[in-house]
């Protein structure tokens, strides 16, 4: 049997700043809102608009979400 050489060369890792790879595109989650008003009372006159506004802002505040549509029962 032949003896293996005892010399081992250690090559230290280099510290990288940043990355040379481009990040794979992340597919956004498609999100829709469902809004409804159950009565015709004056108290709920602006309820639908308030719901649409709230959910639109909320969905658009999430960078991983894509607003698709607002659905409604009226």
CSV table of C-alpha atoms in Angstrom, one decimal:
chain,number,residue,atom,x,y,z
A,1,UNK,CA,0.0,0.0,0.0
A,2,UNK,CA,1.3,3.4,-0.9
A,3,UNK,CA,1.3,6.1,1.9
A,4,UNK,CA,-0.7,9.2,1.2
A,5,UNK,CA,1.0,12.6,1.4
A,6,UNK,CA,0.7,14.3,4.8
A,7,UNK,CA,0.5,17.8,3.3
A,8,UNK,CA,-2.9,19.4,3.6
A,9,UNK,CA,-3.4,22.9,2.2
A,10,UNK,CA,-6.2,24.8,4.0
A,11,UNK,CA,-7.8,27.5,1.8
A,12,UNK,CA,-9.7,29.9,4.0
A,13,UNK,CA,-13.2,31.1,2.8
A,14,UNK,CA,-13.5,34.6,1.5
A,15,UNK,CA,-16.1,36.8,2.9
A,16,UNK,CA,-18.4,38.1,0.2
A,17,UNK,CA,-20.3,41.3,0.4
A,18,UNK,CA,-23.5,41.0,-1.6
A,19,UNK,CA,-24.4,38.2,-3.9
A,20,UNK,CA,-23.7,37.7,-7.6
A,21,UNK,CA,-26.8,35.7,-8.0
A,22,UNK,CA,-30.0,37.3,-9.0
A,23,UNK,CA,-32.9,36.5,-6.8
A,24,UNK,CA,-35.5,34.3,-8.4
A,25,UNK,CA,-38.7,36.3,-8.9
A,26,UNK,CA,-41.3,35.6,-6.2
A,27,UNK,CA,-44.8,35.0,-7.4
A,28,UNK,CA,-47.2,37.3,-5.6
A,29,UNK,CA,-50.3,35.9,-3.9
A,30,UNK,CA,-53.4,37.1,-5.8
A,31,UNK,CA,-56.0,38.5,-3.3
A,32,UNK,CA,-59.5,39.6,-3.6
A,33,UNK,CA,-61.8,41.4,-1.1
A,34,UNK,CA,-65.4,40.5,-0.4
A,35,UNK,CA,-67.6,43.4,0.9
A,36,UNK,CA,-71.3,43.4,1.7
A,37,UNK,CA,-73.9,45.5,3.5
A,38,UNK,CA,-76.8,43.5,5.0
A,39,UNK,CA,-79.4,46.2,5.5
A,40,UNK,CA,-80.6,49.4,3.8
A,41,UNK,CA,-80.4,51.4,7.1
A,42,UNK,CA,-79.0,54.9,7.1
A,43,UNK,CA,-76.3,53.8,9.6
A,44,UNK,CA,-74.8,51.5,7.0
A,45,UNK,CA,-74.9,54.0,4.0
A,46,UNK,CA,-71.2,54.5,4.0
A,47,UNK,CA,-70.3,51.0,5.2
A,48,UNK,CA,-69.7,49.5,1.8
A,49,UNK,CA,-67.3,52.4,0.8
A,50,UNK,CA,-65.5,52.1,4.1
A,51,UNK,CA,-65.1,48.3,3.6
A,52,UNK,CA,-63.7,48.7,0.1
A,53,UNK,CA,-61.3,51.4,1.2
A,54,UNK,CA,-60.1,49.4,4.2
A,55,UNK,CA,-59.5,46.2,2.4
A,56,UNK,CA,-57.9,47.9,-0.6
A,57,UNK,CA,-55.4,49.7,1.6
A,58,UNK,CA,-54.8,46.6,3.6
A,59,UNK,CA,-54.1,44.4,0.6
A,60,UNK,CA,-52.0,47.0,-1.1
A,61,UNK,CA,-49.9,47.3,2.1
A,62,UNK,CA,-48.6,43.8,1.7
A,63,UNK,CA,-45.8,43.6,-0.8
A,64,UNK,CA,-46.2,39.9,-1.3
A,65,UNK,CA,-49.9,40.3,-2.3
A,66,UNK,CA,-51.5,41.5,-5.6
A,67,UNK,CA,-54.9,43.1,-5.5
A,68,UNK,CA,-57.2,41.4,-8.0
A,69,UNK,CA,-60.7,42.6,-7.4
A,70,UNK,CA,-63.3,43.7,-4.9
A,71,UNK,CA,-66.5,41.6,-4.9
A,72,UNK,CA,-69.7,42.7,-3.4
A,73,UNK,CA,-73.3,41.7,-2.6
A,74,UNK,CA,-75.5,44.7,-2.9
